[in-house]
Amino acid sequence: MKAWLPLLLRLCLLALLVAFLSNPLWFEPLLRPLTQNGAPAVYNQGSLLSLALLHLRTVAIATAAAIVVAVALAILVTRPIGAEFLPLSRSLVNIGQTFPPVAVLALAVPAVGFGEKPTLIALFLYGLLPIFENTLTGLTTTPPSIVEAARGAGMTGWQRLTKVELPLCLPVMLAGIRLSVVISLATATIGSTVAAKTLGEVIIAGLQSNNLAFVLQGGLIVAALAVLIYDALSALERMAARRMGQVA
């Protein structure tokens, strides 16, 4: 029973999230005590479901771009031809962690305008570091004996990378992607300050109208999405590790 309890709790959370996004008015009695002066208890300036889907789309696009760039950089600096670029690559991927997302948005808006684009830039830069560092760790800790065995079997450098090194480092890489996604889910809310369609709209509307119900529902939706996606990626990570024989 104990083994099934976490899964049962996650399924209940998913069911509650789907129910709230589909029919938020069902939950109005629970949120009503958080409002003042007859203010609406449920966000009524747009569809919560649409905002959640747009929020996830923005995170997905930024994360996909971060994966491509970060993994490519990690592969480059672990090859003899690109080893000298490791310090430069580390400096580049640290940019997103050095500059606050708000500062990135402020710099990006004059260049690309308001909307989703500056948010994508901020999330992309912010998501590079964990993916790059984890991929780098996975590639540099691949047992040399396995690589030598693959070379002895006649595999080319490309074959060793795609059939041996990357599969072996996949669990570590997925851990970096998981961290990047969770960071982006939370950070994407600030995109609404530059007119991006995210769940930040709900939080900002609550702050502007002093409506705690709006702030709470926006924050809880983002938190629920983060927990569910974190668990899903953790499950993929464990599956990849078992497939590679790294865990029992």
XYZ file of C-alpha atoms in Angstrom:
248
model
C 0.000 0.000 0.000
C 2.811 2.416 0.923
C 4.406 1.945 -2.499
C 1.193 3.011 -4.224
C 0.467 5.979 -1.943
C 2.720 8.535 -3.760
C 1.252 7.514 -7.133
C -2.279 7.769 -5.735
C -1.559 11.252 -4.393
C -0.164 12.358 -7.764
C -3.207 10.998 -9.579
C -5.468 12.886 -7.179
C -3.449 16.061 -7.805
C -3.754 15.569 -11.564
C -7.504 15.007 -11.287
C -7.913 18.147 -9.163
C -5.832 20.190 -11.601
C -7.811 19.002 -14.618
C -11.099 19.622 -12.800
C -10.062 23.130 -11.748
C -8.799 24.122 -15.194
C -11.915 22.715 -16.880
C -14.533 23.964 -14.404
C -12.998 26.502 -12.006
C -16.431 27.669 -10.824
C -16.790 24.358 -8.958
C -14.124 25.615 -6.559
C -15.553 29.106 -6.064
C -16.898 28.371 -2.519
C -13.367 27.455 -1.386
C -11.851 30.644 -2.819
C -14.624 33.053 -1.825
C -13.285 33.678 1.734
C -10.054 35.042 0.184
C -11.830 37.886 -1.634
C -12.935 41.324 -0.463
C -15.809 43.655 -1.340
C -17.559 41.164 -3.600
C -14.579 40.654 -5.905
C -14.707 37.559 -8.151
C -13.191 34.481 -6.533
C -12.291 32.767 -9.804
C -10.157 34.414 -12.481
C -12.599 35.845 -15.021
C -10.380 37.744 -17.477
C -9.601 34.733 -19.620
C -9.568 30.944 -19.724
C -7.360 29.316 -17.088
C -7.035 26.232 -19.287
C -5.839 28.292 -22.264
C -3.347 30.187 -20.102
C -2.008 26.922 -18.660
C -1.554 25.434 -22.138
C 0.163 28.593 -23.420
C 2.370 28.595 -20.320
C 3.399 24.991 -20.997
C 3.992 25.736 -24.679
C 6.347 28.596 -23.849
C 8.282 26.416 -21.399
C 8.426 23.538 -23.899
C 9.791 25.699 -26.736
C 12.428 27.332 -24.533
C 13.468 24.006 -23.002
C 13.741 22.301 -26.396
C 16.032 25.073 -27.649
C 18.086 24.909 -24.442
C 18.470 21.128 -24.795
C 19.738 21.399 -28.372
C 22.282 24.117 -27.570
C 23.419 22.785 -24.178
C 23.845 19.177 -25.343
C 25.658 20.302 -28.507
C 28.051 22.427 -26.429
C 28.663 19.575 -23.980
C 29.455 17.197 -26.836
C 31.768 19.752 -28.451
C 33.851 20.414 -25.343
C 34.244 16.698 -24.585
C 35.767 16.053 -28.025
C 39.500 16.685 -28.528
C 38.760 19.314 -31.171
C 36.642 21.403 -28.790
C 38.216 20.831 -25.369
C 39.779 24.307 -25.355
C 36.300 25.875 -25.567
C 35.181 24.492 -22.185
C 35.842 27.716 -20.185
C 34.094 29.813 -22.849
C 31.125 27.435 -22.960
C 30.776 27.553 -19.187
C 30.807 31.332 -19.290
C 28.096 31.369 -21.959
C 25.720 29.008 -20.168
C 26.214 30.894 -16.900
C 24.841 34.098 -18.442
C 21.272 33.088 -17.681
C 22.091 32.464 -14.027
C 24.111 35.676 -13.732
C 21.409 38.005 -15.081
C 18.018 37.945 -13.311
C 15.175 36.988 -15.681
C 13.609 40.416 -15.221
C 16.817 42.042 -16.468
C 16.896 39.723 -19.492
C 13.307 40.679 -20.290
C 14.131 44.370 -19.998
C 17.046 43.959 -22.413
C 15.137 41.724 -24.831
C 11.981 43.825 -25.207
C 13.657 46.688 -27.133
C 15.187 44.135 -29.510
C 12.269 41.762 -30.154
C 9.243 43.622 -28.791
C 6.608 42.623 -26.272
C 4.961 39.210 -26.096
C 6.283 35.676 -26.011
C 9.684 36.265 -27.654
C 11.463 38.028 -24.753
C 10.094 35.394 -22.382
C 11.482 32.625 -24.586
C 14.901 34.304 -24.576
C 14.902 34.589 -20.779
C 13.788 30.977 -20.251
C 16.268 29.700 -22.835
C 19.197 31.425 -21.144
C 18.012 30.395 -17.688
C 17.639 26.742 -18.678
C 21.058 26.204 -20.287
C 23.221 25.692 -17.208
C 21.668 22.576 -15.572
C 21.360 20.756 -18.913
C 24.914 21.620 -19.980
C 26.539 20.714 -16.660
C 24.667 17.426 -16.287
C 25.361 16.380 -19.867
C 29.015 17.319 -19.414
C 29.184 15.289 -16.208
C 27.562 12.297 -17.885
C 29.902 12.368 -20.869
C 33.074 12.865 -18.818
C 32.228 10.079 -16.349
C 31.534 7.402 -18.961
C 33.822 4.472 -18.048
C 36.866 4.601 -20.372
C 36.862 0.801 -20.622
C 33.438 0.877 -22.283
C 34.543 3.533 -24.766
C 37.699 1.555 -25.551
C 35.659 -1.608 -26.031
C 33.430 0.226 -28.490
C 36.490 1.554 -30.328
C 37.931 -1.960 -30.425
C 34.683 -3.233 -31.903
C 35.254 -0.918 -34.865
C 32.785 1.819 -33.988
C 33.426 5.258 -35.429
C 33.519 8.326 -33.205
C 29.931 9.181 -34.140
C 28.758 5.651 -33.410
C 30.482 5.667 -30.013
C 28.806 8.954 -29.171
C 25.280 8.007 -30.268
C 25.261 4.330 -29.301
C 27.426 4.307 -26.174
C 28.183 7.668 -24.578
C 24.853 9.477 -24.939
C 22.721 6.471 -23.878
C 24.909 5.965 -20.805
C 24.683 9.611 -19.777
C 20.941 9.877 -20.541
C 19.793 9.512 -16.887
C 22.124 12.310 -15.767
C 21.072 14.427 -18.747
C 17.394 13.910 -17.883
C 18.083 15.095 -14.336
C 19.405 18.363 -15.761
C 16.412 18.701 -18.085
C 14.074 18.073 -15.141
C 15.694 20.848 -13.134
C 15.619 23.198 -16.127
C 11.918 22.570 -16.770
C 10.928 23.178 -13.150
C 12.919 26.429 -13.075
C 11.311 27.542 -16.336
C 7.792 26.725 -15.147
C 8.169 29.112 -12.240
C 10.158 31.750 -14.129
C 7.704 31.882 -17.043
C 5.154 33.636 -14.841
C 7.136 36.890 -15.094
C 6.638 36.787 -18.860
C 3.204 38.292 -18.338
C 4.903 41.556 -17.340
C 5.882 41.932 -21.014
C 2.504 40.779 -22.391
C 3.303 37.073 -22.784
C 0.338 34.764 -22.293
C 1.249 32.772 -19.182
C -0.271 31.968 -15.803
C 1.514 35.045 -14.529
C -1.514 36.979 -15.829
C -3.605 35.501 -13.033
C -1.056 36.385 -10.357
C -0.523 39.916 -11.679
C -4.287 40.509 -11.871
C -4.566 39.423 -8.250
C -1.774 41.711 -7.133
C -3.218 44.693 -9.003
C -6.692 44.212 -7.520
C -5.538 42.997 -4.095
C -7.377 39.728 -4.775
C -5.650 36.935 -2.868
C -7.858 34.316 -4.558
C -6.366 35.136 -7.975
C -2.814 35.085 -6.639
C -3.390 31.755 -4.896
C -4.980 29.987 -7.861
C -2.291 31.179 -10.264
C 0.470 30.060 -7.918
C -1.169 26.729 -7.135
C -1.663 25.863 -10.813
C 2.022 26.535 -11.543
C 3.045 24.532 -8.451
C 0.832 21.587 -9.414
C 2.224 21.566 -12.967
C 5.772 21.675 -11.586
C 5.159 18.740 -9.222
C 3.505 16.592 -11.893
C 6.107 17.305 -14.588
C 8.947 16.833 -12.085
C 7.572 13.403 -11.153
C 7.041 12.415 -14.794
C 10.613 13.323 -15.721
C 11.901 11.572 -12.582
C 10.108 8.418 -13.713
C 11.713 8.707 -17.164
C 15.087 9.182 -15.489
C 14.630 6.025 -13.418
C 13.516 4.067 -16.493
C 16.583 5.218 -18.413
C 18.848 4.300 -15.493
C 17.318 0.819 -15.223
C 17.653 0.316 -18.951
C 21.344 1.171 -18.721
C 21.733 -1.158 -15.741
C 22.667 1.727 -13.430
C 20.069 0.876 -10.772
C 18.494 -2.331 -9.562
